[in-house]
PDB file of N, CA, C and O in Angstrom:
ATOM      1  N   MET T   1      85.082  43.013  49.159  1.00  0.00           N
ATOM      2  CA  MET T   1      85.101  41.617  48.774  1.00  0.00           C
ATOM      3  C   MET T   1      86.438  41.000  49.114  1.00  0.00           C
ATOM      4  O   MET T   1      87.469  41.515  48.701  1.00  0.00           O
ATOM      5  N   GLY T   2      86.412  39.890  49.827  1.00  0.00           N
ATOM      6  CA  GLY T   2      87.647  39.228  50.227  1.00  0.00           C
ATOM      7  C   GLY T   2      88.118  38.223  49.201  1.00  0.00           C
ATOM      8  O   GLY T   2      87.325  37.560  48.536  1.00  0.00           O
ATOM      9  N   ASP T   3      89.430  38.116  49.064  1.00  0.00           N
ATOM     10  CA  ASP T   3      90.012  37.171  48.134  1.00  0.00           C
ATOM     11  C   ASP T   3      90.198  35.786  48.753  1.00  0.00           C
ATOM     12  O   ASP T   3      90.655  34.869  48.088  1.00  0.00           O
ATOM     13  N   ASP T   4      89.878  35.648  50.038  1.00  0.00           N
ATOM     14  CA  ASP T   4      90.124  34.379  50.704  1.00  0.00           C
ATOM     15  C   ASP T   4      88.934  33.415  50.623  1.00  0.00           C
ATOM     16  O   ASP T   4      88.979  32.340  51.183  1.00  0.00           O
ATOM     17  N   THR T   5      87.877  33.780  49.922  1.00  0.00           N
ATOM     18  CA  THR T   5      86.736  32.880  49.776  1.00  0.00           C
ATOM     19  C   THR T   5      86.917  32.006  48.545  1.00  0.00           C
ATOM     20  O   THR T   5      87.389  32.453  47.506  1.00  0.00           O
ATOM     21  N   GLU T   6      86.565  30.744  48.710  1.00  0.00           N
ATOM     22  CA  GLU T   6      86.676  29.811  47.584  1.00  0.00           C
ATOM     23  C   GLU T   6      85.501  29.981  46.652  1.00  0.00           C
ATOM     24  O   GLU T   6      84.371  30.136  47.096  1.00  0.00           O
ATOM     25  N   GLN T   7      85.772  29.929  45.374  1.00  0.00           N
ATOM     26  CA  GLN T   7      84.691  30.007  44.406  1.00  0.00           C
ATOM     27  C   GLN T   7      84.108  28.607  44.212  1.00  0.00           C
ATOM     28  O   GLN T   7      84.832  27.615  44.253  1.00  0.00           O
ATOM     29  N   ALA T   8      82.827  28.572  44.005  1.00  0.00           N
ATOM     30  CA  ALA T   8      82.168  27.295  43.730  1.00  0.00           C
ATOM     31  C   ALA T   8      82.611  26.784  42.369  1.00  0.00           C
ATOM     32  O   ALA T   8      82.887  27.578  41.462  1.00  0.00           O
ATOM     33  N   PRO T   9      82.729  25.459  42.214  1.00  0.00           N
ATOM     34  CA  PRO T   9      83.118  24.934  40.904  1.00  0.00           C
ATOM     35  C   PRO T   9      82.075  25.278  39.851  1.00  0.00           C
ATOM     36  O   PRO T   9      80.906  25.464  40.150  1.00  0.00           O
ATOM     37  N   LYS T  10      82.515  25.400  38.618  1.00  0.00           N
ATOM     38  CA  LYS T  10      81.603  25.705  37.528  1.00  0.00           C
ATOM     39  C   LYS T  10      80.574  24.594  37.404  1.00  0.00           C
ATOM     40  O   LYS T  10      80.830  23.443  37.727  1.00  0.00           O
ATOM     41  N   ARG T  11      79.445  24.966  36.893  1.00  0.00           N
ATOM     42  CA  ARG T  11      78.369  23.995  36.721  1.00  0.00           C
ATOM     43  C   ARG T  11      78.832  22.884  35.776  1.00  0.00           C
ATOM     44  O   ARG T  11      79.369  23.137  34.714  1.00  0.00           O
ATOM     45  N   GLY T  12      78.650  21.639  36.198  1.00  0.00           N
ATOM     46  CA  GLY T  12      79.064  20.509  35.388  1.00  0.00           C
ATOM     47  C   GLY T  12      80.540  20.182  35.535  1.00  0.00           C
ATOM     48  O   GLY T  12      81.039  19.261  34.927  1.00  0.00           O
ATOM     49  N   SER T  13      81.247  20.922  36.377  1.00  0.00           N
ATOM     50  CA  SER T  13      82.676  20.701  36.564  1.00  0.00           C
ATOM     51  C   SER T  13      82.909  19.454  37.406  1.00  0.00           C
ATOM     52  O   SER T  13      82.145  19.134  38.306  1.00  0.00           O
ATOM     53  N   ARG T  14      83.973  18.758  37.110  1.00  0.00           N
ATOM     54  CA  ARG T  14      84.329  17.565  37.874  1.00  0.00           C
ATOM     55  C   ARG T  14      85.401  17.873  38.910  1.00  0.00           C
ATOM     56  O   ARG T  14      86.024  16.982  39.445  1.00  0.00           O
ATOM     57  N   GLY T  15      85.619  19.136  39.171  1.00  0.00           N
ATOM     58  CA  GLY T  15      86.595  19.519  40.175  1.00  0.00           C
ATOM     59  C   GLY T  15      88.018  19.328  39.690  1.00  0.00           C
ATOM     60  O   GLY T  15      88.321  19.488  38.519  1.00  0.00           O
ATOM     61  N   HIS T  16      88.905  18.972  40.588  1.00  0.00           N
ATOM     62  CA  HIS T  16      90.321  18.811  40.267  1.00  0.00           C
ATOM     63  C   HIS T  16      90.642  17.351  40.013  1.00  0.00           C
ATOM     64  O   HIS T  16      91.582  16.804  40.569  1.00  0.00           O
ATOM     65  N   ARG T  17      89.894  16.725  39.195  1.00  0.00           N
ATOM     66  CA  ARG T  17      90.063  15.309  38.897  1.00  0.00           C
ATOM     67  C   ARG T  17      91.129  15.134  37.817  1.00  0.00           C
ATOM     68  O   ARG T  17      91.154  15.870  36.846  1.00  0.00           O
ATOM     69  N   GLU T  18      91.993  14.151  38.012  1.00  0.00           N
ATOM     70  CA  GLU T  18      93.000  13.874  36.999  1.00  0.00           C
ATOM     71  C   GLU T  18      92.376  13.045  35.893  1.00  0.00           C
ATOM     72  O   GLU T  18      91.611  12.127  36.154  1.00  0.00           O
ATOM     73  N   TYR T  19      92.717  13.392  34.675  1.00  0.00           N
ATOM     74  CA  TYR T  19      92.159  12.686  33.541  1.00  0.00           C
ATOM     75  C   TYR T  19      93.138  11.655  33.016  1.00  0.00           C
ATOM     76  O   TYR T  19      94.341  11.890  32.995  1.00  0.00           O
ATOM     77  N   ARG T  20      92.610  10.544  32.618  1.00  0.00           N
ATOM     78  CA  ARG T  20      93.424   9.498  32.025  1.00  0.00           C
ATOM     79  C   ARG T  20      93.733   9.901  30.586  1.00  0.00           C
ATOM     80  O   ARG T  20      92.845  10.343  29.866  1.00  0.00           O
ATOM     81  N   PRO T  21      94.981   9.736  30.155  1.00  0.00           N
ATOM     82  CA  PRO T  21      95.288  10.057  28.755  1.00  0.00           C
ATOM     83  C   PRO T  21      94.539   9.127  27.812  1.00  0.00           C
ATOM     84  O   PRO T  21      94.198   7.999  28.173  1.00  0.00           O
ATOM     85  N   ARG T  22      94.276   9.594  26.608  1.00  0.00           N
ATOM     86  CA  ARG T  22      93.564   8.781  25.630  1.00  0.00           C
ATOM     87  C   ARG T  22      94.344   7.530  25.305  1.00  0.00           C
ATOM     88  O   ARG T  22      95.559   7.555  25.203  1.00  0.00           O
ATOM     89  N   LEU T  23      93.598   6.436  25.164  1.00  0.00           N
ATOM     90  CA  LEU T  23      94.219   5.173  24.777  1.00  0.00           C
ATOM     91  C   LEU T  23      94.342   5.123  23.269  1.00  0.00           C
ATOM     92  O   LEU T  23      93.348   5.244  22.564  1.00  0.00           O
ATOM     93  N   ARG T  24      95.549   4.927  22.788  1.00  0.00           N
ATOM     94  CA  ARG T  24      95.757   4.882  21.346  1.00  0.00           C
ATOM     95  C   ARG T  24      96.755   3.794  21.003  1.00  0.00           C
ATOM     96  O   ARG T  24      97.580   3.400  21.824  1.00  0.00           O
ATOM     97  N   GLY T  25      96.672   3.342  19.772  1.00  0.00           N
ATOM     98  CA  GLY T  25      97.669   2.428  19.229  1.00  0.00           C
ATOM     99  C   GLY T  25      97.755   1.101  19.946  1.00  0.00           C
ATOM    100  O   GLY T  25      96.755   0.485  20.305  1.00  0.00           O
ATOM    101  N   ALA T  26      98.991   0.659  20.166  1.00  0.00           N
ATOM    102  CA  ALA T  26      99.258  -0.666  20.736  1.00  0.00           C
ATOM    103  C   ALA T  26      98.676  -0.802  22.145  1.00  0.00           C
ATOM    104  O   ALA T  26      98.179  -1.879  22.513  1.00  0.00           O
ATOM    105  N   GLU T  27      98.724   0.269  22.924  1.00  0.00           N
ATOM    106  CA  GLU T  27      98.192   0.218  24.288  1.00  0.00           C
ATOM    107  C   GLU T  27      96.684  -0.061  24.264  1.00  0.00           C
ATOM    108  O   GLU T  27      96.173  -0.855  25.047  1.00  0.00           O
ATOM    109  N   ARG T  28      95.979   0.584  23.345  1.00  0.00           N
ATOM    110  CA  ARG T  28      94.534   0.383  23.215  1.00  0.00           C
ATOM    111  C   ARG T  28      94.225  -1.043  22.754  1.00  0.00           C
ATOM    112  O   ARG T  28      93.327  -1.692  23.288  1.00  0.00           O
ATOM    113  N   GLU T  29      94.984  -1.539  21.789  1.00  0.00           N
ATOM    114  CA  GLU T  29      94.779  -2.899  21.291  1.00  0.00           C
ATOM    115  C   GLU T  29      95.012  -3.933  22.389  1.00  0.00           C
ATOM    116  O   GLU T  29      94.246  -4.889  22.525  1.00  0.00           O
ATOM    117  N   LYS T  30      96.073  -3.735  23.167  1.00  0.00           N
ATOM    118  CA  LYS T  30      96.385  -4.658  24.261  1.00  0.00           C
ATOM    119  C   LYS T  30      95.250  -4.683  25.292  1.00  0.00           C
ATOM    120  O   LYS T  30      94.821  -5.752  25.739  1.00  0.00           O
ATOM    121  N   LEU T  31      94.742  -3.502  25.654  1.00  0.00           N
ATOM    122  CA  LEU T  31      93.663  -3.420  26.631  1.00  0.00           C
ATOM    123  C   LEU T  31      92.385  -4.050  26.075  1.00  0.00           C
ATOM    124  O   LEU T  31      91.672  -4.754  26.784  1.00  0.00           O
ATOM    125  N   ARG T  32      92.096  -3.836  24.787  1.00  0.00           N
ATOM    126  CA  ARG T  32      90.915  -4.457  24.168  1.00  0.00           C
ATOM    127  C   ARG T  32      90.984  -5.968  24.263  1.00  0.00           C
ATOM    128  O   ARG T  32      90.006  -6.623  24.615  1.00  0.00           O
ATOM    129  N   ARG T  33      92.130  -6.548  23.923  1.00  0.00           N
ATOM    130  CA  ARG T  33      92.280  -8.009  23.988  1.00  0.00           C
ATOM    131  C   ARG T  33      92.117  -8.516  25.415  1.00  0.00           C
ATOM    132  O   ARG T  33      91.462  -9.520  25.660  1.00  0.00           O
ATOM    133  N   GLN T  34      92.706  -7.799  26.358  1.00  0.00           N
ATOM    134  CA  GLN T  34      92.621  -8.191  27.766  1.00  0.00           C
ATOM    135  C   GLN T  34      91.178  -8.142  28.263  1.00  0.00           C
ATOM    136  O   GLN T  34      90.709  -9.067  28.929  1.00  0.00           O
ATOM    137  N   LEU T  35      90.469  -7.063  27.932  1.00  0.00           N
ATOM    138  CA  LEU T  35      89.067  -6.939  28.346  1.00  0.00           C
ATOM    139  C   LEU T  35      88.219  -8.048  27.728  1.00  0.00           C
ATOM    140  O   LEU T  35      87.348  -8.616  28.390  1.00  0.00           O
ATOM    141  N   ALA T  36      88.478  -8.360  26.457  1.00  0.00           N
ATOM    142  CA  ALA T  36      87.712  -9.405  25.770  1.00  0.00           C
ATOM    143  C   ALA T  36      87.892 -10.745  26.470  1.00  0.00           C
ATOM    144  O   ALA T  36      86.924 -11.493  26.645  1.00  0.00           O
ATOM    145  N   GLN T  37      89.107 -11.058  26.907  1.00  0.00           N
ATOM    146  CA  GLN T  37      89.355 -12.315  27.612  1.00  0.00           C
ATOM    147  C   GLN T  37      88.665 -12.336  28.964  1.00  0.00           C
ATOM    148  O   GLN T  37      88.092 -13.343  29.366  1.00  0.00           O
ATOM    149  N   GLU T  38      88.715 -11.223  29.675  1.00  0.00           N
ATOM    150  CA  GLU T  38      88.142 -11.157  31.016  1.00  0.00           C
ATOM    151  C   GLU T  38      86.618 -11.058  31.004  1.00  0.00           C
ATOM    152  O   GLU T  38      85.976 -11.408  31.991  1.00  0.00           O
ATOM    153  N   TYR T  39      86.040 -10.583  29.920  1.00  0.00           N
ATOM    154  CA  TYR T  39      84.584 -10.405  29.850  1.00  0.00           C
ATOM    155  C   TYR T  39      83.856 -11.738  29.963  1.00  0.00           C
ATOM    156  O   TYR T  39      82.747 -11.795  30.472  1.00  0.00           O
ATOM    157  N   ASN T  40      84.480 -12.806  29.528  1.00  0.00           N
ATOM    158  CA  ASN T  40      83.859 -14.124  29.589  1.00  0.00           C
ATOM    159  C   ASN T  40      83.446 -14.481  31.017  1.00  0.00           C
ATOM    160  O   ASN T  40      82.456 -15.161  31.220  1.00  0.00           O
ATOM    161  N   GLY T  41      84.186 -14.009  32.007  1.00  0.00           N
ATOM    162  CA  GLY T  41      83.886 -14.372  33.381  1.00  0.00           C
ATOM    163  C   GLY T  41      83.347 -13.234  34.227  1.00  0.00           C
ATOM    164  O   GLY T  41      83.230 -13.377  35.437  1.00  0.00           O
ATOM    165  N   GLY T  42      83.024 -12.105  33.646  1.00  0.00           N
ATOM    166  CA  GLY T  42      82.564 -10.979  34.453  1.00  0.00           C
ATOM    167  C   GLY T  42      81.637 -10.071  33.693  1.00  0.00           C
ATOM    168  O   GLY T  42      81.296 -10.323  32.538  1.00  0.00           O
ATOM    169  N   SER T  43      81.256  -8.996  34.344  1.00  0.00           N
ATOM    170  CA  SER T  43      80.363  -8.022  33.723  1.00  0.00           C
ATOM    171  C   SER T  43      81.158  -6.812  33.251  1.00  0.00           C
ATOM    172  O   SER T  43      82.316  -6.625  33.628  1.00  0.00           O
ATOM    173  N   ILE T  44      80.532  -5.995  32.443  1.00  0.00           N
ATOM    174  CA  ILE T  44      81.186  -4.771  31.973  1.00  0.00           C
ATOM    175  C   ILE T  44      81.502  -3.872  33.165  1.00  0.00           C
ATOM    176  O   ILE T  44      82.574  -3.294  33.254  1.00  0.00           O
ATOM    177  N   ARG T  45      80.575  -3.774  34.100  1.00  0.00           N
ATOM    178  CA  ARG T  45      80.810  -2.930  35.279  1.00  0.00           C
ATOM    179  C   ARG T  45      82.003  -3.418  36.092  1.00  0.00           C
ATOM    180  O   ARG T  45      82.801  -2.624  36.582  1.00  0.00           O
ATOM    181  N   GLU T  46      82.117  -4.739  36.267  1.00  0.00           N
ATOM    182  CA  GLU T  46      83.246  -5.293  37.008  1.00  0.00           C
ATOM    183  C   GLU T  46      84.564  -4.996  36.295  1.00  0.00           C
ATOM    184  O   GLU T  46      85.553  -4.640  36.930  1.00  0.00           O
ATOM    185  N   LEU T  47      84.572  -5.157  34.970  1.00  0.00           N
ATOM    186  CA  LEU T  47      85.775  -4.866  34.192  1.00  0.00           C
ATOM    187  C   LEU T  47      86.148  -3.391  34.302  1.00  0.00           C
ATOM    188  O   LEU T  47      87.321  -3.048  34.465  1.00  0.00           O
ATOM    189  N   ALA T  48      85.152  -2.529  34.181  1.00  0.00           N
ATOM    190  CA  ALA T  48      85.394  -1.087  34.252  1.00  0.00           C
ATOM    191  C   ALA T  48      86.014  -0.714  35.596  1.00  0.00           C
ATOM    192  O   ALA T  48      86.998   0.037  35.647  1.00  0.00           O
ATOM    193  N   ALA T  49      85.479  -1.258  36.672  1.00  0.00           N
ATOM    194  CA  ALA T  49      86.005  -0.957  38.005  1.00  0.00           C
ATOM    195  C   ALA T  49      87.425  -1.503  38.160  1.00  0.00           C
ATOM    196  O   ALA T  49      88.309  -0.814  38.691  1.00  0.00           O
ATOM    197  N   ARG T  50      87.662  -2.710  37.688  1.00  0.00           N
ATOM    198  CA  ARG T  50      88.971  -3.350  37.815  1.00  0.00           C
ATOM    199  C   ARG T  50      90.060  -2.577  37.061  1.00  0.00           C
ATOM    200  O   ARG T  50      91.195  -2.490  37.507  1.00  0.00           O
ATOM    201  N   HIS T  51      89.709  -2.009  35.917  1.00  0.00           N
ATOM    202  CA  HIS T  51      90.694  -1.323  35.081  1.00  0.00           C
ATOM    203  C   HIS T  51      90.617   0.201  35.196  1.00  0.00           C
ATOM    204  O   HIS T  51      91.272   0.903  34.429  1.00  0.00           O
ATOM    205  N   ASN T  52      89.784   0.685  36.118  1.00  0.00           N
ATOM    206  CA  ASN T  52      89.617   2.120  36.341  1.00  0.00           C
ATOM    207  C   ASN T  52      89.198   2.837  35.055  1.00  0.00           C
ATOM    208  O   ASN T  52      89.760   3.858  34.675  1.00  0.00           O
ATOM    209  N   LEU T  53      88.202   2.272  34.372  1.00  0.00           N
ATOM    210  CA  LEU T  53      87.658   2.840  33.147  1.00  0.00           C
ATOM    211  C   LEU T  53      86.193   3.163  33.361  1.00  0.00           C
ATOM    212  O   LEU T  53      85.553   2.632  34.265  1.00  0.00           O
ATOM    213  N   SER T  54      85.636   3.993  32.505  1.00  0.00           N
ATOM    214  CA  SER T  54      84.202   4.232  32.561  1.00  0.00           C
ATOM    215  C   SER T  54      83.476   3.041  31.937  1.00  0.00           C
ATOM    216  O   SER T  54      84.055   2.290  31.140  1.00  0.00           O
ATOM    217  N   PHE T  55      82.223   2.892  32.289  1.00  0.00           N
ATOM    218  CA  PHE T  55      81.406   1.829  31.716  1.00  0.00           C
ATOM    219  C   PHE T  55      81.360   1.979  30.200  1.00  0.00           C
ATOM    220  O   PHE T  55      81.525   1.008  29.459  1.00  0.00           O
ATOM    221  N   GLY T  56      81.153   3.213  29.724  1.00  0.00           N
ATOM    222  CA  GLY T  56      81.029   3.464  28.292  1.00  0.00           C
ATOM    223  C   GLY T  56      82.289   3.118  27.516  1.00  0.00           C
ATOM    224  O   GLY T  56      82.222   2.520  26.442  1.00  0.00           O
ATOM    225  N   LEU T  57      83.457   3.482  28.051  1.00  0.00           N
ATOM    226  CA  LEU T  57      84.705   3.163  27.365  1.00  0.00           C
ATOM    227  C   LEU T  57      84.943   1.657  27.361  1.00  0.00           C
ATOM    228  O   LEU T  57      85.366   1.096  26.348  1.00  0.00           O
ATOM    229  N   THR T  58      84.658   1.013  28.469  1.00  0.00           N
ATOM    230  CA  THR T  58      84.831  -0.442  28.542  1.00  0.00           C
ATOM    231  C   THR T  58      83.956  -1.120  27.510  1.00  0.00           C
ATOM    232  O   THR T  58      84.408  -2.008  26.770  1.00  0.00           O
ATOM    233  N   ARG T  59      82.719  -0.704  27.421  1.00  0.00           N
ATOM    234  CA  ARG T  59      81.785  -1.280  26.441  1.00  0.00           C
ATOM    235  C   ARG T  59      82.270  -1.025  25.017  1.00  0.00           C
ATOM    236  O   ARG T  59      82.256  -1.918  24.168  1.00  0.00           O
ATOM    237  N   LEU T  60      82.720   0.184  24.752  1.00  0.00           N
ATOM    238  CA  LEU T  60      83.213   0.538  23.422  1.00  0.00           C
ATOM    239  C   LEU T  60      84.418  -0.326  23.029  1.00  0.00           C
ATOM    240  O   LEU T  60      84.496  -0.818  21.903  1.00  0.00           O
ATOM    241  N   LEU T  61      85.345  -0.520  23.952  1.00  0.00           N
ATOM    242  CA  LEU T  61      86.521  -1.340  23.663  1.00  0.00           C
ATOM    243  C   LEU T  61      86.132  -2.789  23.371  1.00  0.00           C
ATOM    244  O   LEU T  61      86.709  -3.431  22.493  1.00  0.00           O
ATOM    245  N   LEU T  62      85.148  -3.305  24.087  1.00  0.00           N
ATOM    246  CA  LEU T  62      84.670  -4.670  23.825  1.00  0.00           C
ATOM    247  C   LEU T  62      84.037  -4.753  22.440  1.00  0.00           C
ATOM    248  O   LEU T  62      84.263  -5.712  21.696  1.00  0.00           O
ATOM    249  N   ILE T  63      83.265  -3.749  22.075  1.00  0.00           N
ATOM    250  CA  ILE T  63      82.627  -3.725  20.754  1.00  0.00           C
ATOM    251  C   ILE T  63      83.695  -3.629  19.662  1.00  0.00           C
ATOM    252  O   ILE T  63      83.604  -4.326  18.649  1.00  0.00           O
ATOM    253  N   GLU T  64      84.706  -2.792  19.876  1.00  0.00           N
ATOM    254  CA  GLU T  64      85.795  -2.675  18.904  1.00  0.00           C
ATOM    255  C   GLU T  64      86.514  -4.002  18.701  1.00  0.00           C
ATOM    256  O   GLU T  64      87.039  -4.276  17.633  1.00  0.00           O
ATOM    257  N   GLU T  65      86.541  -4.835  19.734  1.00  0.00           N
ATOM    258  CA  GLU T  65      87.218  -6.133  19.669  1.00  0.00           C
ATOM    259  C   GLU T  65      86.269  -7.220  19.151  1.00  0.00           C
ATOM    260  O   GLU T  65      86.599  -8.388  19.142  1.00  0.00           O
ATOM    261  N   ASP T  66      85.068  -6.813  18.692  1.00  0.00           N
ATOM    262  CA  ASP T  66      84.053  -7.727  18.143  1.00  0.00           C
ATOM    263  C   ASP T  66      83.581  -8.778  19.142  1.00  0.00           C
ATOM    264  O   ASP T  66      83.299  -9.915  18.776  1.00  0.00           O
ATOM    265  N   VAL T  67      83.497  -8.381  20.408  1.00  0.00           N
ATOM    266  CA  VAL T  67      82.978  -9.272  21.440  1.00  0.00           C
ATOM    267  C   VAL T  67      81.458  -9.226  21.379  1.00  0.00           C
ATOM    268  O   VAL T  67      80.864  -8.150  21.289  1.00  0.00           O
ATOM    269  N   GLU T  68      80.830 -10.383  21.404  1.00  0.00           N
ATOM    270  CA  GLU T  68      79.368 -10.432  21.441  1.00  0.00           C
ATOM    271  C   GLU T  68      78.929 -10.166  22.880  1.00  0.00           C
ATOM    272  O   GLU T  68      79.211 -10.965  23.782  1.00  0.00           O
ATOM    273  N   LEU T  69      78.277  -9.040  23.088  1.00  0.00           N
ATOM    274  CA  LEU T  69      77.864  -8.651  24.435  1.00  0.00           C
ATOM    275  C   LEU T  69      76.639  -9.446  24.855  1.00  0.00           C
ATOM    276  O   LEU T  69      75.736  -9.703  24.052  1.00  0.00           O
ATOM    277  N   ARG T  70      76.634  -9.826  26.131  1.00  0.00           N
ATOM    278  CA  ARG T  70      75.482 -10.538  26.676  1.00  0.00           C
ATOM    279  C   ARG T  70      74.331  -9.559  26.876  1.00  0.00           C
ATOM    280  O   ARG T  70      74.537  -8.366  27.069  1.00  0.00           O
ATOM    281  N   SER T  71      73.124 -10.093  26.860  1.00  0.00           N
ATOM    282  CA  SER T  71      71.972  -9.243  27.123  1.00  0.00           C
ATOM    283  C   SER T  71      71.951  -8.874  28.605  1.00  0.00           C
ATOM    284  O   SER T  71      72.589  -9.522  29.430  1.00  0.00           O
ATOM    285  N   ARG T  72      71.211  -7.846  28.919  1.00  0.00           N
ATOM    286  CA  ARG T  72      71.096  -7.412  30.303  1.00  0.00           C
ATOM    287  C   ARG T  72      70.301  -8.426  31.084  1.00  0.00           C
ATOM    288  O   ARG T  72      69.465  -9.139  30.569  1.00  0.00           O
ATOM    289  N   GLY T  73      70.569  -8.497  32.362  1.00  0.00           N
ATOM    290  CA  GLY T  73      69.784  -9.382  33.203  1.00  0.00           C
ATOM    291  C   GLY T  73      70.641 -10.097  34.211  1.00  0.00           C
ATOM    292  O   GLY T  73      71.858  -9.920  34.283  1.00  0.00           O
ATOM    293  N   ASN T  74      70.003 -10.935  34.974  1.00  0.00           N
ATOM    294  CA  ASN T  74      70.639 -11.653  36.053  1.00  0.00           C
ATOM    295  C   ASN T  74      71.305 -12.917  35.514  1.00  0.00           C
ATOM    296  O   ASN T  74      70.627 -13.884  35.174  1.00  0.00           O
ATOM    297  N   ARG T  75      72.634 -12.943  35.477  1.00  0.00           N
ATOM    298  CA  ARG T  75      73.343 -14.117  34.963  1.00  0.00           C
ATOM    299  C   ARG T  75      73.129 -15.336  35.861  1.00  0.00           C
ATOM    300  O   ARG T  75      73.097 -16.443  35.395  1.00  0.00           O
ATOM    301  N   LYS T  76      72.962 -15.130  37.148  1.00  0.00           N
ATOM    302  CA  LYS T  76      72.794 -16.261  38.070  1.00  0.00           C
ATOM    303  C   LYS T  76      71.487 -16.992  37.782  1.00  0.00           C
ATOM    304  O   LYS T  76      71.416 -18.207  37.885  1.00  0.00           O
ATOM    305  N   ALA T  77      70.450 -16.258  37.398  1.00  0.00           N
ATOM    306  CA  ALA T  77      69.172 -16.893  37.081  1.00  0.00           C
ATOM    307  C   ALA T  77      69.289 -17.728  35.812  1.00  0.00           C
ATOM    308  O   ALA T  77      68.666 -18.773  35.676  1.00  0.00           O
ATOM    309  N   GLU T  78      70.143 -17.288  34.867  1.00  0.00           N
ATOM    310  CA  GLU T  78      70.321 -18.022  33.618  1.00  0.00           C
ATOM    311  C   GLU T  78      71.063 -19.321  33.845  1.00  0.00           C
ATOM    312  O   GLU T  78      70.863 -20.298  33.148  1.00  0.00           O
ATOM    313  N   GLN T  79      71.950 -19.370  34.846  1.00  0.00           N
ATOM    314  CA  GLN T  79      72.772 -20.538  35.109  1.00  0.00           C
ATOM    315  C   GLN T  79      71.990 -21.651  35.798  1.00  0.00           C
ATOM    316  O   GLN T  79      72.393 -22.788  35.759  1.00  0.00           O
ATOM    317  N   SER T  80      70.898 -21.345  36.436  1.00  0.00           N
ATOM    318  CA  SER T  80      70.112 -22.328  37.184  1.00  0.00           C
ATOM    319  C   SER T  80      69.444 -23.330  36.275  1.00  0.00           C
ATOM    320  O   SER T  80      69.069 -23.150  35.202  1.00  0.00           O
TER     321      SER T  80
END
């Protein structure tokens, strides 16, 4: 058996991905307020991509900030 073969990543492994440290305290509060302001003009997915966050964390932060989330659907159709 050769030692030069790469082992396959473990099942469910995300590889060598760097993890973002947990948001706590003042940093978390600041990001919540910022997301709440920006949500008025965008979607959760757009906010998540812009801030390099997961959809779930972005949604959770908005809920923590007591933002009333819009229902799912096409916003452009609602504006017509």
